[in-house]
Amino acid sequence: MAKILPILASLSTVFFLILSLSTVLVIGEDHGFGRSLDRKLLGYKKEKLSHFKFYWHDILSGRNPSSVPVIRPPQNTSTFGFLTMIDNPLTLGPNMSSKLVGKAQGFYAGASQEEVSLLMVMNFAFIEGKYNGSTITVLGRNPVFHSVREMPVIGGSGLFRFSRGYAQAKTHTLDLKTGDAIVEYNVYVLHY
């Protein structure tokens, strides 16, 4: 009997270790507050690369502007320090009469003391087709007078959960008197 107890103890230890290891393999590595998961358990399979092209209408003038200044810049700077909230239309073409596919909602702020460079924080909230209700989130630097600007896509919701990519912005038209602008966006997104 004395010889069997150590054997049973070591067998139960081995059984416990195998059970623990299989549990970690199934549910992921446990760190107390987070764990690794197999993406297939959430229904995510192979990633897709999608391209979206639309026009962003930044309207500061008129009776119904889509961009509203919230904080004006200090007197000693041109644009540094201002903040503007946006609910800008996204259309298929550069004309406002073109088909509306969504809204850009968020804000932009003057973020440079040397040049006109904006911090862009916005969601492209889509209202068309299978993308209706889904968003792509952009957060990045936008040096306005560069011919093409690139900003990171940092995520999204709906069909764009766990997405990443980049958005290229190219000014289509800019009215220096009113501040109204139309910007062509090409957005490349990796998503499930």
mmCIF file of C-alpha atoms in Angstrom:
data_model
loop_
_atom_site.group_PDB
_atom_site.id
_atom_site.type_symbol
_atom_site.label_atom_id
_atom_site.label_comp_id
_atom_site.label_asym_id
_atom_site.label_seq_id
_atom_site.Cartn_x
_atom_site.Cartn_y
_atom_site.Cartn_z
ATOM 1 C CA MET A 1 0.000 0.000 0.000
ATOM 2 C CA ALA A 2 2.833 2.380 0.856
ATOM 3 C CA LYS A 3 4.303 1.795 -2.619
ATOM 4 C CA ILE A 4 0.959 2.403 -4.394
ATOM 5 C CA LEU A 5 0.267 5.812 -2.813
ATOM 6 C CA PRO A 6 3.258 7.566 -4.433
ATOM 7 C CA ILE A 7 2.326 6.013 -7.807
ATOM 8 C CA LEU A 8 -1.309 7.198 -7.453
ATOM 9 C CA ALA A 9 -0.113 10.645 -6.382
ATOM 10 C CA SER A 10 2.172 10.946 -9.413
ATOM 11 C CA LEU A 11 -0.592 9.637 -11.742
ATOM 12 C CA SER A 12 -3.063 12.170 -10.362
ATOM 13 C CA THR A 13 -0.432 14.920 -10.795
ATOM 14 C CA VAL A 14 0.123 13.887 -14.428
ATOM 15 C CA PHE A 15 -3.645 13.746 -15.006
ATOM 16 C CA PHE A 16 -4.062 17.232 -13.471
ATOM 17 C CA LEU A 17 -1.225 18.640 -15.637
ATOM 18 C CA ILE A 18 -2.731 17.159 -18.827
ATOM 19 C CA LEU A 19 -6.171 18.510 -17.921
ATOM 20 C CA SER A 20 -4.732 21.983 -17.180
ATOM 21 C CA LEU A 21 -2.715 22.033 -20.410
ATOM 22 C CA SER A 22 -5.712 20.975 -22.508
ATOM 23 C CA THR A 23 -7.825 23.691 -20.859
ATOM 24 C CA VAL A 24 -5.225 26.350 -21.728
ATOM 25 C CA LEU A 25 -5.069 25.090 -25.329
ATOM 26 C CA VAL A 26 -8.854 25.267 -25.682
ATOM 27 C CA ILE A 27 -9.587 28.627 -24.030
ATOM 28 C CA GLY A 28 -6.214 30.332 -24.491
ATOM 29 C CA GLU A 29 -3.423 31.527 -22.270
ATOM 30 C CA ASP A 30 -4.731 33.006 -19.030
ATOM 31 C CA HIS A 31 -3.095 36.167 -17.651
ATOM 32 C CA GLY A 32 -5.615 36.834 -14.883
ATOM 33 C CA PHE A 33 -7.362 39.722 -16.670
ATOM 34 C CA GLY A 34 -7.039 38.654 -20.300
ATOM 35 C CA ARG A 35 -6.425 35.618 -22.428
ATOM 36 C CA SER A 36 -5.549 34.672 -25.969
ATOM 37 C CA LEU A 37 -8.422 33.343 -28.040
ATOM 38 C CA ASP A 38 -8.665 31.428 -31.244
ATOM 39 C CA ARG A 39 -10.296 33.866 -33.711
ATOM 40 C CA LYS A 40 -12.347 31.007 -35.175
ATOM 41 C CA LEU A 41 -14.242 30.723 -31.871
ATOM 42 C CA LEU A 42 -15.647 34.223 -32.586
ATOM 43 C CA GLY A 43 -16.492 33.335 -36.186
ATOM 44 C CA TYR A 44 -13.524 35.179 -37.748
ATOM 45 C CA LYS A 45 -11.868 33.447 -40.640
ATOM 46 C CA LYS A 46 -9.498 34.776 -43.271
ATOM 47 C CA GLU A 47 -8.950 38.534 -43.533
ATOM 48 C CA LYS A 48 -10.178 40.481 -46.561
ATOM 49 C CA LEU A 49 -8.727 43.655 -48.055
ATOM 50 C CA SER A 50 -11.402 46.185 -49.056
ATOM 51 C CA HIS A 51 -11.075 49.529 -50.830
ATOM 52 C CA PHE A 52 -13.557 52.384 -50.367
ATOM 53 C CA LYS A 53 -13.605 55.609 -52.353
ATOM 54 C CA PHE A 54 -15.844 58.512 -51.367
ATOM 55 C CA TYR A 55 -15.881 62.283 -50.998
ATOM 56 C CA TRP A 56 -15.839 64.053 -47.624
ATOM 57 C CA HIS A 57 -17.739 67.363 -47.565
ATOM 58 C CA ASP A 58 -16.477 69.762 -44.890
ATOM 59 C CA ILE A 59 -19.074 72.560 -44.865
ATOM 60 C CA LEU A 60 -18.357 75.505 -42.554
ATOM 61 C CA SER A 61 -20.533 78.066 -44.344
ATOM 62 C CA GLY A 62 -24.267 78.505 -44.906
ATOM 63 C CA ARG A 63 -27.308 77.978 -42.708
ATOM 64 C CA ASN A 64 -26.648 74.284 -42.016
ATOM 65 C CA PRO A 65 -22.879 73.672 -41.649
ATOM 66 C CA SER A 66 -21.631 70.117 -41.145
ATOM 67 C CA SER A 67 -18.515 71.366 -39.315
ATOM 68 C CA VAL A 68 -18.809 73.611 -36.278
ATOM 69 C CA PRO A 69 -15.850 75.338 -34.572
ATOM 70 C CA VAL A 70 -15.905 74.557 -30.855
ATOM 71 C CA ILE A 71 -12.625 76.164 -29.767
ATOM 72 C CA ARG A 72 -11.096 79.070 -31.668
ATOM 73 C CA PRO A 73 -7.283 79.343 -31.892
ATOM 74 C CA PRO A 74 -5.441 81.775 -29.647
ATOM 75 C CA GLN A 75 -4.817 85.229 -31.150
ATOM 76 C CA ASN A 76 -1.095 84.605 -31.657
ATOM 77 C CA THR A 77 -1.465 81.562 -33.956
ATOM 78 C CA SER A 78 -3.130 80.846 -37.264
ATOM 79 C CA THR A 79 -4.609 77.374 -36.684
ATOM 80 C CA PHE A 80 -2.827 75.790 -33.717
ATOM 81 C CA GLY A 81 -5.223 74.982 -30.897
ATOM 82 C CA PHE A 82 -8.605 75.158 -32.652
ATOM 83 C CA LEU A 83 -11.125 72.302 -32.483
ATOM 84 C CA THR A 84 -13.971 71.611 -34.913
ATOM 85 C CA MET A 85 -16.717 68.986 -34.481
ATOM 86 C CA ILE A 86 -17.878 67.301 -37.693
ATOM 87 C CA ASP A 87 -20.871 65.442 -39.057
ATOM 88 C CA ASN A 88 -19.706 65.586 -42.680
ATOM 89 C CA PRO A 89 -21.539 63.905 -45.569
ATOM 90 C CA LEU A 90 -19.719 61.134 -47.454
ATOM 91 C CA THR A 91 -20.817 60.853 -51.082
ATOM 92 C CA LEU A 92 -19.886 58.695 -54.071
ATOM 93 C CA GLY A 93 -18.982 61.720 -56.187
ATOM 94 C CA PRO A 94 -17.612 65.203 -55.501
ATOM 95 C CA ASN A 95 -21.015 66.905 -55.835
ATOM 96 C CA MET A 96 -23.328 67.162 -52.826
ATOM 97 C CA SER A 97 -26.115 65.841 -55.078
ATOM 98 C CA SER A 98 -24.166 62.580 -55.445
ATOM 99 C CA LYS A 99 -25.396 59.502 -53.559
ATOM 100 C CA LEU A 100 -24.903 59.754 -49.770
ATOM 101 C CA VAL A 101 -23.114 56.638 -48.421
ATOM 102 C CA GLY A 102 -22.428 57.780 -44.866
ATOM 103 C CA LYS A 103 -21.192 60.472 -42.501
ATOM 104 C CA ALA A 104 -17.783 61.329 -41.071
ATOM 105 C CA GLN A 105 -18.412 61.973 -37.386
ATOM 106 C CA GLY A 106 -15.816 63.187 -34.914
ATOM 107 C CA PHE A 107 -13.519 66.194 -34.773
ATOM 108 C CA TYR A 108 -10.350 67.721 -36.117
ATOM 109 C CA ALA A 109 -7.973 70.045 -34.327
ATOM 110 C CA GLY A 110 -5.064 72.316 -35.235
ATOM 111 C CA ALA A 111 -2.059 70.301 -34.093
ATOM 112 C CA SER A 112 0.997 72.073 -35.507
ATOM 113 C CA GLN A 113 2.604 75.433 -34.775
ATOM 114 C CA GLU A 114 4.669 75.407 -38.003
ATOM 115 C CA GLU A 115 2.163 74.377 -40.696
ATOM 116 C CA VAL A 116 -1.546 73.763 -41.211
ATOM 117 C CA SER A 117 -1.670 70.218 -39.895
ATOM 118 C CA LEU A 118 -4.728 68.668 -38.309
ATOM 119 C CA LEU A 119 -5.278 65.860 -35.859
ATOM 120 C CA MET A 120 -8.157 63.878 -37.401
ATOM 121 C CA VAL A 121 -10.353 61.790 -35.081
ATOM 122 C CA MET A 122 -13.375 60.420 -36.918
ATOM 123 C CA ASN A 123 -15.607 57.491 -37.699
ATOM 124 C CA PHE A 124 -16.789 56.871 -41.223
ATOM 125 C CA ALA A 125 -20.334 55.746 -40.358
ATOM 126 C CA PHE A 126 -21.840 53.977 -43.373
ATOM 127 C CA ILE A 127 -25.548 53.915 -44.223
ATOM 128 C CA GLU A 128 -25.500 51.960 -47.501
ATOM 129 C CA GLY A 129 -25.836 48.287 -48.424
ATOM 130 C CA LYS A 130 -24.170 45.591 -46.373
ATOM 131 C CA TYR A 131 -22.014 48.236 -44.630
ATOM 132 C CA ASN A 132 -25.076 50.004 -43.155
ATOM 133 C CA GLY A 133 -24.410 50.527 -39.432
ATOM 134 C CA SER A 134 -20.702 49.694 -39.654
ATOM 135 C CA THR A 135 -17.931 52.201 -38.999
ATOM 136 C CA ILE A 136 -14.255 52.651 -39.872
ATOM 137 C CA THR A 137 -12.232 54.653 -37.329
ATOM 138 C CA VAL A 138 -9.417 56.981 -38.417
ATOM 139 C CA LEU A 139 -6.971 58.700 -36.076
ATOM 140 C CA GLY A 140 -3.995 60.524 -37.510
ATOM 141 C CA ARG A 141 -2.092 63.564 -38.720
ATOM 142 C CA ASN A 142 -3.381 65.454 -41.752
ATOM 143 C CA PRO A 143 -0.943 68.049 -43.178
ATOM 144 C CA VAL A 144 -3.634 69.845 -45.187
ATOM 145 C CA PHE A 145 -1.528 71.380 -47.967
ATOM 146 C CA HIS A 146 0.314 68.163 -48.892
ATOM 147 C CA SER A 147 -1.060 66.765 -52.135
ATOM 148 C CA VAL A 148 -1.793 63.327 -50.615
ATOM 149 C CA ARG A 149 -2.087 62.613 -46.896
ATOM 150 C CA GLU A 150 -2.087 59.208 -45.242
ATOM 151 C CA MET A 151 -3.784 58.446 -41.918
ATOM 152 C CA PRO A 152 -4.094 55.133 -40.061
ATOM 153 C CA VAL A 153 -7.302 53.152 -39.731
ATOM 154 C CA ILE A 154 -7.244 52.017 -36.110
ATOM 155 C CA GLY A 155 -10.395 49.903 -35.955
ATOM 156 C CA GLY A 156 -14.107 49.990 -36.495
ATOM 157 C CA SER A 157 -17.415 48.392 -35.622
ATOM 158 C CA GLY A 158 -19.887 46.050 -37.253
ATOM 159 C CA LEU A 159 -18.246 44.462 -40.302
ATOM 160 C CA PHE A 160 -15.023 46.293 -39.433
ATOM 161 C CA ARG A 161 -14.360 44.905 -35.933
ATOM 162 C CA PHE A 162 -10.613 44.304 -35.505
ATOM 163 C CA SER A 163 -9.902 46.184 -38.748
ATOM 164 C CA ARG A 164 -6.724 48.022 -39.637
ATOM 165 C CA GLY A 165 -5.417 49.875 -42.646
ATOM 166 C CA TYR A 166 -4.962 53.396 -43.924
ATOM 167 C CA ALA A 167 -6.874 56.270 -45.462
ATOM 168 C CA GLN A 168 -5.469 58.497 -48.190
ATOM 169 C CA ALA A 169 -6.895 62.002 -48.451
ATOM 170 C CA LYS A 170 -6.533 64.247 -51.483
ATOM 171 C CA THR A 171 -8.124 67.708 -51.610
ATOM 172 C CA HIS A 172 -10.594 67.998 -54.467
ATOM 173 C CA THR A 173 -11.640 71.603 -53.826
ATOM 174 C CA LEU A 174 -10.950 74.152 -51.096
ATOM 175 C CA ASP A 175 -12.651 77.550 -50.778
ATOM 176 C CA LEU A 176 -10.147 79.711 -48.884
ATOM 177 C CA LYS A 177 -12.810 82.360 -48.217
ATOM 178 C CA THR A 178 -15.382 80.085 -46.501
ATOM 179 C CA GLY A 179 -13.154 77.188 -45.445
ATOM 180 C CA ASP A 180 -15.466 74.714 -47.210
ATOM 181 C CA ALA A 181 -13.613 71.709 -48.628
ATOM 182 C CA ILE A 182 -14.295 68.550 -50.575
ATOM 183 C CA VAL A 183 -11.729 65.817 -50.014
ATOM 184 C CA GLU A 184 -11.408 62.541 -51.906
ATOM 185 C CA TYR A 185 -10.769 59.612 -49.564
ATOM 186 C CA ASN A 186 -9.386 56.232 -50.598
ATOM 187 C CA VAL A 187 -9.557 53.865 -47.636
ATOM 188 C CA TYR A 188 -7.865 50.460 -47.586
ATOM 189 C CA VAL A 189 -9.013 48.165 -44.782
ATOM 190 C CA LEU A 190 -8.018 44.665 -43.677
ATOM 191 C CA HIS A 191 -10.994 43.087 -41.931
ATOM 192 C CA TYR A 192 -12.690 39.746 -41.335
#
